[in-house]
PDB file of C-alpha atoms in Angstrom:
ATOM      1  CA  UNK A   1     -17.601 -11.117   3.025  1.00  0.00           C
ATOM      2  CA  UNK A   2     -14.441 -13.618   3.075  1.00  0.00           C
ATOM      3  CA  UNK A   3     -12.915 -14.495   6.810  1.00  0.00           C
ATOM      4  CA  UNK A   4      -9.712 -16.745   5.865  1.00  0.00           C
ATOM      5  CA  UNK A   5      -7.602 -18.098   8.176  1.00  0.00           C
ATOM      6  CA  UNK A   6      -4.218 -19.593   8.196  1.00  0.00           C
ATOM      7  CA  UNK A   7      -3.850 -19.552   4.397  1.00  0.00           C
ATOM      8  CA  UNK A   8      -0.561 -21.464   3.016  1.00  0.00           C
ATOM      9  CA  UNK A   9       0.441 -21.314  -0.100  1.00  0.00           C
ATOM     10  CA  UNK A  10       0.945 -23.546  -2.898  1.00  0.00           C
ATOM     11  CA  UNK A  11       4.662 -25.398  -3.344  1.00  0.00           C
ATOM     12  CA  UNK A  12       5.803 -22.952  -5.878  1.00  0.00           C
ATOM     13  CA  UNK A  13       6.270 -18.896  -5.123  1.00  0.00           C
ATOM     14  CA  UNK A  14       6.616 -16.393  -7.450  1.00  0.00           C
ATOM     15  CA  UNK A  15       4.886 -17.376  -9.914  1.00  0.00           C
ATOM     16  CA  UNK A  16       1.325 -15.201 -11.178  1.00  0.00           C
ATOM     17  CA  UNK A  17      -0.804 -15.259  -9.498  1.00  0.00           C
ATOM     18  CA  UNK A  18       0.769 -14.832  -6.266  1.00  0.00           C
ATOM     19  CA  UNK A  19      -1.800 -14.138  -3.861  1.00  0.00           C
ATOM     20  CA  UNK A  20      -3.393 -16.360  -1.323  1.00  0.00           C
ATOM     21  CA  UNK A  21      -6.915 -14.440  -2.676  1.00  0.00           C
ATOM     22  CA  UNK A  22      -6.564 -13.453  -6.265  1.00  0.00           C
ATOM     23  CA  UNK A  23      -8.921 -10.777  -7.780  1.00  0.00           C
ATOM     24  CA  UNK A  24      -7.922 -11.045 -11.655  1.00  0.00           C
ATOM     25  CA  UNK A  25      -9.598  -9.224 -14.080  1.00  0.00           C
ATOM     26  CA  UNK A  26     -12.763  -8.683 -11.877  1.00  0.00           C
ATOM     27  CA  UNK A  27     -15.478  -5.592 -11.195  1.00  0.00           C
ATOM     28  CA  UNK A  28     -15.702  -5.991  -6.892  1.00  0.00           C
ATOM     29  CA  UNK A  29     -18.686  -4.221  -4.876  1.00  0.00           C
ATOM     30  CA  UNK A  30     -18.877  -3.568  -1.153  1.00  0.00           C
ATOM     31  CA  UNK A  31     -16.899  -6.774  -0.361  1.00  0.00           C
ATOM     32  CA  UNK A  32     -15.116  -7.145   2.985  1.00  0.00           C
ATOM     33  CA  UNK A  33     -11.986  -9.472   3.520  1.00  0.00           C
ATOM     34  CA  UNK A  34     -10.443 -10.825   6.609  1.00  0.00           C
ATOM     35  CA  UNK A  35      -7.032 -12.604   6.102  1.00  0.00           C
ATOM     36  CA  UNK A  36      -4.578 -14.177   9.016  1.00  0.00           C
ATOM     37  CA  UNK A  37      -1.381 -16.072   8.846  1.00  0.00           C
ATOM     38  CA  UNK A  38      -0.967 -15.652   5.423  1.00  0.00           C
ATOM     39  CA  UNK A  39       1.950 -17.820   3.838  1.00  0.00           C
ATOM     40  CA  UNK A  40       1.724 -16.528   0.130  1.00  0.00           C
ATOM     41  CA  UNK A  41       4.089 -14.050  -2.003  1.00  0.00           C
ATOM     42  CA  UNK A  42       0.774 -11.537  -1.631  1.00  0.00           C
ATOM     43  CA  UNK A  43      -1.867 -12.037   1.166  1.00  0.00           C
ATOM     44  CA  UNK A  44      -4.375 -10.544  -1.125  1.00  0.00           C
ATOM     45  CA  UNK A  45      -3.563  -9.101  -4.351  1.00  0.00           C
ATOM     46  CA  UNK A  46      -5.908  -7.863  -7.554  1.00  0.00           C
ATOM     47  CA  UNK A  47      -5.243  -7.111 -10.749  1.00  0.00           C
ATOM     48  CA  UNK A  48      -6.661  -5.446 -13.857  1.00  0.00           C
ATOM     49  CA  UNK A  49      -9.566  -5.046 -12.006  1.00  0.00           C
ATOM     50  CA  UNK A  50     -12.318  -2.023 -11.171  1.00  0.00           C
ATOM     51  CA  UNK A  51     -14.645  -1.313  -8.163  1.00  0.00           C
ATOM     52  CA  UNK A  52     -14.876  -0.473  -4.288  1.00  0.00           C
ATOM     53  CA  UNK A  53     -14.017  -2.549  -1.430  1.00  0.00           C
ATOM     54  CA  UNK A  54     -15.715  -1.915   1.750  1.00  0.00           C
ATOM     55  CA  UNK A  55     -13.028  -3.811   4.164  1.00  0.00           C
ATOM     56  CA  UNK A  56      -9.394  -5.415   3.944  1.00  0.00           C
ATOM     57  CA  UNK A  57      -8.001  -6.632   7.593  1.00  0.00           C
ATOM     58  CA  UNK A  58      -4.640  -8.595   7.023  1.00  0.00           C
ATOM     59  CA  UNK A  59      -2.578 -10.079  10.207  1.00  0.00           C
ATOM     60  CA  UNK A  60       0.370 -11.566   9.974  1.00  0.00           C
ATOM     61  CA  UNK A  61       1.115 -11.709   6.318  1.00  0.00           C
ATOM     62  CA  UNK A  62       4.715 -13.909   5.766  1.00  0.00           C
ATOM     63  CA  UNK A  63       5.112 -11.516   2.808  1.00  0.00           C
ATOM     64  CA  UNK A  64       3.442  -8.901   1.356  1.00  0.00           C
ATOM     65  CA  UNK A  65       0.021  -7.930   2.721  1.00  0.00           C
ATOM     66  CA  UNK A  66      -2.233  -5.841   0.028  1.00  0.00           C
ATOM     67  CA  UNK A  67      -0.810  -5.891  -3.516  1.00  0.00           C
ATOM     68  CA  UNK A  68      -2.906  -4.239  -6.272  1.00  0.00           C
ATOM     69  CA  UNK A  69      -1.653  -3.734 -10.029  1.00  0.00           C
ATOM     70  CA  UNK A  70      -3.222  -2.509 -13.390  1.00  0.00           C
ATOM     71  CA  UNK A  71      -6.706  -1.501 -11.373  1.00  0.00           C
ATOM     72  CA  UNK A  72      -9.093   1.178 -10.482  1.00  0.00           C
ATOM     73  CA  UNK A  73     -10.208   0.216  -7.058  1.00  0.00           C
ATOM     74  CA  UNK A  74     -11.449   2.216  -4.328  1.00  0.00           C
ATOM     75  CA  UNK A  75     -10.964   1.324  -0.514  1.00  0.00           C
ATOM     76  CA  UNK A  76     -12.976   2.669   2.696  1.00  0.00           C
ATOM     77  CA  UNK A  77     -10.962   0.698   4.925  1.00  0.00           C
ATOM     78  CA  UNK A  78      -7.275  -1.823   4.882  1.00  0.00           C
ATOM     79  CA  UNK A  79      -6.013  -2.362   8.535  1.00  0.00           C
ATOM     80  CA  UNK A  80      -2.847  -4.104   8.239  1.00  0.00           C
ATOM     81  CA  UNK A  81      -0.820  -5.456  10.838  1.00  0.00           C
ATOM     82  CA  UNK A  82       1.975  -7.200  10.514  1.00  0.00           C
ATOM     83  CA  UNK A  83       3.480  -7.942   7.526  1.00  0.00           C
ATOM     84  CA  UNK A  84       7.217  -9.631   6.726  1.00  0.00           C
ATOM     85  CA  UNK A  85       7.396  -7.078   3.222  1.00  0.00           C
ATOM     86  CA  UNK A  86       5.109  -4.187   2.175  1.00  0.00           C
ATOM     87  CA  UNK A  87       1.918  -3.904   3.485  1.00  0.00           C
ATOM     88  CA  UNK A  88       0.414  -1.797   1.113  1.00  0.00           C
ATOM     89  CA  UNK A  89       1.885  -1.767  -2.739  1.00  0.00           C
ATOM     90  CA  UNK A  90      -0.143  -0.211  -5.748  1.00  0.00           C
ATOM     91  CA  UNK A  91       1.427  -0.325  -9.146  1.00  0.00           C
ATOM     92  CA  UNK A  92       0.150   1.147 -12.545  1.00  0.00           C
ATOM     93  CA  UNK A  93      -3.516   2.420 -11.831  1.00  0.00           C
ATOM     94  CA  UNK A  94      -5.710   4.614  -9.541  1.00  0.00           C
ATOM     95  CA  UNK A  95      -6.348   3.926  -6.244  1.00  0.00           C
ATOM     96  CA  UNK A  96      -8.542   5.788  -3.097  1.00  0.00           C
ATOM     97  CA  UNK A  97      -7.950   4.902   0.582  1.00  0.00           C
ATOM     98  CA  UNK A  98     -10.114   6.150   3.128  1.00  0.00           C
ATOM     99  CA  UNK A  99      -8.706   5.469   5.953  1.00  0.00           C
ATOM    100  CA  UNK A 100      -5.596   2.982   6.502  1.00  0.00           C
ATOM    101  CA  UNK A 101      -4.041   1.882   9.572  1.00  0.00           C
ATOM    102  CA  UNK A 102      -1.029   0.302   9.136  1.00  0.00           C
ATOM    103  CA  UNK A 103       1.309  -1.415  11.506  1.00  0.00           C
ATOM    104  CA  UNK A 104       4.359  -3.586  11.773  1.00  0.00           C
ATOM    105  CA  UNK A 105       5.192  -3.615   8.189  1.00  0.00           C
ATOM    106  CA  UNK A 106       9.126  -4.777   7.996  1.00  0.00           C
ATOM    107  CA  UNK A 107       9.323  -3.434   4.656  1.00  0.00           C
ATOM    108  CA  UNK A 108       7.115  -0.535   3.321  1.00  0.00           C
ATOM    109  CA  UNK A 109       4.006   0.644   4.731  1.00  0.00           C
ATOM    110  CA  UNK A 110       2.797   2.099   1.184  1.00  0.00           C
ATOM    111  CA  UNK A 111       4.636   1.061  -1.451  1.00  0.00           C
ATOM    112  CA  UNK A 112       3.080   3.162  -4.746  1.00  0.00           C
ATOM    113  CA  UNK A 113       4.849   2.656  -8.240  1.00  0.00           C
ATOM    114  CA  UNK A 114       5.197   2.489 -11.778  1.00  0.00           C
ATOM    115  CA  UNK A 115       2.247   5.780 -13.438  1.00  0.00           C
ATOM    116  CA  UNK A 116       0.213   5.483 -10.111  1.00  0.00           C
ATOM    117  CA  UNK A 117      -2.287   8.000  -8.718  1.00  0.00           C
ATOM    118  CA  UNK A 118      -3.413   6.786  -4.638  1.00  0.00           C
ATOM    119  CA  UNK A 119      -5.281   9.134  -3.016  1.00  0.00           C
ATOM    120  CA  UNK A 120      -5.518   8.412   0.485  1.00  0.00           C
ATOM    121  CA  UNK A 121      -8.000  10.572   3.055  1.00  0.00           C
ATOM    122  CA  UNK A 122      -6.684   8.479   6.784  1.00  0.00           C
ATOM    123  CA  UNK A 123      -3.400   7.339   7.082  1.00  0.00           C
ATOM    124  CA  UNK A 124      -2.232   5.985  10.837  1.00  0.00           C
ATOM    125  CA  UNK A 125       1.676   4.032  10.631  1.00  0.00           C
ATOM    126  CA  UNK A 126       2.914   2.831  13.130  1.00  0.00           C
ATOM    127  CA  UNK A 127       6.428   1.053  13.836  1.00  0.00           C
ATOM    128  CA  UNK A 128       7.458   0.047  10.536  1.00  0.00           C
ATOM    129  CA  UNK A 129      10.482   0.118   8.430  1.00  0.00           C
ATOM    130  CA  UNK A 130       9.666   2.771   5.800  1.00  0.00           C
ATOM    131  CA  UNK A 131       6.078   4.788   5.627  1.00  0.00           C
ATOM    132  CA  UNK A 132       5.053   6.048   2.404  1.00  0.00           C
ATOM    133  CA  UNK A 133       7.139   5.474  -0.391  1.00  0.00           C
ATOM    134  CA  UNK A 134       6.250   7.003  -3.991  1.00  0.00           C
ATOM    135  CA  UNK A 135       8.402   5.972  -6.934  1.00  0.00           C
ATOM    136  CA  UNK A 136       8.825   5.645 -10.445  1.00  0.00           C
ATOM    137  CA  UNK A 137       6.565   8.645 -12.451  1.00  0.00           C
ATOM    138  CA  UNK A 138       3.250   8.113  -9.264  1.00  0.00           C
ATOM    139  CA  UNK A 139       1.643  10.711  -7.341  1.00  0.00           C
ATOM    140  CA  UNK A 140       0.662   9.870  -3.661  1.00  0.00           C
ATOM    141  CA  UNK A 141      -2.042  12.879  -2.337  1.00  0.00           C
ATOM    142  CA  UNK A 142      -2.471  12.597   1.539  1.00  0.00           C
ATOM    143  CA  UNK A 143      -5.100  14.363   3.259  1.00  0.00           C
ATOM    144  CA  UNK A 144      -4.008  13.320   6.810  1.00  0.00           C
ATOM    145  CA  UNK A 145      -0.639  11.283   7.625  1.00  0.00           C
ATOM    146  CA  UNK A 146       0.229  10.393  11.403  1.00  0.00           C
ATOM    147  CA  UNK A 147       3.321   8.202  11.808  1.00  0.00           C
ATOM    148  CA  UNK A 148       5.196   6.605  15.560  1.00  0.00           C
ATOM    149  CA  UNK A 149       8.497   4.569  15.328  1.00  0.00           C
ATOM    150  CA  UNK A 150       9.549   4.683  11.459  1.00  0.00           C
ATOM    151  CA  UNK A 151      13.158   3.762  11.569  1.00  0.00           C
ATOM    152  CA  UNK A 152      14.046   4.628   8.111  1.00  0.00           C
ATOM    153  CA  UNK A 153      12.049   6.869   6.084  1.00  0.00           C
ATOM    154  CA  UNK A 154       8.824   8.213   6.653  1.00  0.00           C
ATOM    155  CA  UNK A 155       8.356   9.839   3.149  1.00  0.00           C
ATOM    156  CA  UNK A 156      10.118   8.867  -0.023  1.00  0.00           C
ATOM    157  CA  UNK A 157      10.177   9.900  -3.383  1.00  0.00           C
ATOM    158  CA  UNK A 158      12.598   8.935  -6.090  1.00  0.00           C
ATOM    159  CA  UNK A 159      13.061   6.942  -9.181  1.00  0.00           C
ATOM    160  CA  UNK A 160      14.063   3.723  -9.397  1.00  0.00           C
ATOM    161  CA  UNK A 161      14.111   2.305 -12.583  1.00  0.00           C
ATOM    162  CA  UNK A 162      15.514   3.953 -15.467  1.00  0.00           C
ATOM    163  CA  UNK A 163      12.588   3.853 -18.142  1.00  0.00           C
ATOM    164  CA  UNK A 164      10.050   6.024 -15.674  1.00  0.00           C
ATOM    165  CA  UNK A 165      10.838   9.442 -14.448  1.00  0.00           C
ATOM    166  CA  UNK A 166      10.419  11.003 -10.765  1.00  0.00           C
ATOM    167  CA  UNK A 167       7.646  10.926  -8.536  1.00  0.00           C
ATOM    168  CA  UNK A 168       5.591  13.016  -6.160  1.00  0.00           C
ATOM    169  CA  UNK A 169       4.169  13.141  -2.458  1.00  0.00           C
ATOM    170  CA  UNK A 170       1.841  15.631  -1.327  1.00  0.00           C
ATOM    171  CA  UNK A 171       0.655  15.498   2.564  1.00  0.00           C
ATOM    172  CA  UNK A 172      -2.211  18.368   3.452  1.00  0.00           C
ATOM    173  CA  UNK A 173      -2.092  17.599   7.276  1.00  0.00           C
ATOM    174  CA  UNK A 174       1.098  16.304   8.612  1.00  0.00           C
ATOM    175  CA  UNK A 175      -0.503  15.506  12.182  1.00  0.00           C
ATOM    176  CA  UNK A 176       2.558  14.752  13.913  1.00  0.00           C
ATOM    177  CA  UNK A 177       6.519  15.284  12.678  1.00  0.00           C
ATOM    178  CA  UNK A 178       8.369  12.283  11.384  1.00  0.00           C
ATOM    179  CA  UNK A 179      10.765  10.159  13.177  1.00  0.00           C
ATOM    180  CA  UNK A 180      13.217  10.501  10.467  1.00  0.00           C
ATOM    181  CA  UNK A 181      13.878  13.380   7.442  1.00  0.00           C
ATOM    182  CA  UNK A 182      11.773  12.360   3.870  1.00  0.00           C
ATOM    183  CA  UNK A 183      14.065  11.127   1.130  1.00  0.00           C
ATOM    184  CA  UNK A 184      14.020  13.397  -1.891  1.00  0.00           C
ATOM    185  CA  UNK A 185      15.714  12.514  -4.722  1.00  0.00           C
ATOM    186  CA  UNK A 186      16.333  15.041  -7.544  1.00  0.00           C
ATOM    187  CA  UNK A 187      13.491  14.971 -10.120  1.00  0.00           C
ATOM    188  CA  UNK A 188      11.302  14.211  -7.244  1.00  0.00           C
ATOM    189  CA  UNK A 189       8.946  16.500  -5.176  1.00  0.00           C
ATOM    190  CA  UNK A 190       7.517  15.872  -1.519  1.00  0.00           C
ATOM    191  CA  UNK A 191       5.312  18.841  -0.607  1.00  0.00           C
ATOM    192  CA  UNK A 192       4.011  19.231   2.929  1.00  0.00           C
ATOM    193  CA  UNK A 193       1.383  21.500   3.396  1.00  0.00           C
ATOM    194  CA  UNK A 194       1.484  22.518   7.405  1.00  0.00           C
TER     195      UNK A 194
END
């Protein structure tokens, strides 16, 4: 269990690895992680690695909160709230989240990209920029989704960059409708269940 607090960063940004807690090329078990006042590129971010992660609670992340890339990692719970970018961004692996609450992200709440697969069970966003965003050839499968005061898009899926193809959102349970319409770009799917 990790309970960091006001966590600056180093004098250069941008360069790997960018997270104020870096998980590279690890195998994680039951761990929980507490972050505030993050002042790093990622609050938390893993890569290339495998395992479950009982906890994540980020506040107030300058950037992004949670970024994961190149892993197999399973989550039973990432409260986010407040975040200057994404708060949630997966890229090229498979991810389970079992129940996310997400608030206050300026960018993306759920940013999933690149051959993803995120499965998520609980999802709970509230007043941020864009909800959940799938792009570039991922699949996003959403047992529940609730969403208050998204000012852009609540659901997105679309390509972005040229060498991947479309991508694909599937909600079971849309518990409440969205503030705004879901982007759908051609080659793209967004299926909605209820």
């Amino acid at each position: 269990s990790f309970l960091l607090s006001n966590i600056k960063t180093s004098e250069i940004k941008g360069f790997f690895p960018s997270g104020c807690i870096n998980f590279l090329d690890s195998t994680v078990h039951n761990i929980k992680i507490k972050i505030q006042n993050a002042d790093c590129p990622d609050a938390l971010q893993f890569t290339r690695s495998n395992g479950d992660v009982s906890e994540v609670e980020i506040i107030n992340s300058a950037y992004d909160a949670l970024d994961v890339d190149f892993s197999n990692l399973e989550f039973k719970k990432v409260n986010i709230n407040s975040a200057k970018q994404e708060c949630i961004g997966f890229k090229s692996g498979l991810y389970r989240v079992h129940n996310a609450i997400l608030s206050n992200c300026k960018d993306k709440a759920i940013s999933v990209g690149e051959i993803s697969t995120a499965f998520f069970d609980k999802v709970f966003i509230t007043n941020s920029t864009h909800g959940i965003v799938s792009k570039d050839t991922a699949e996003i499968y959403v047992e529940n989704f609730k969403s208050e005061k998204i000012s852009f898009s609540c659901l997105a899926a679309y390509r972005l960059k040229n060498n991947f193809t479309g991508s694909y959102i599937r909600i079971n349970n849309l518990i409440n409708k969205c503030d705004v319409e879901p982007f759908e770009q051609n080659g793209s799917k967004i299926d909605i269940i209820n």
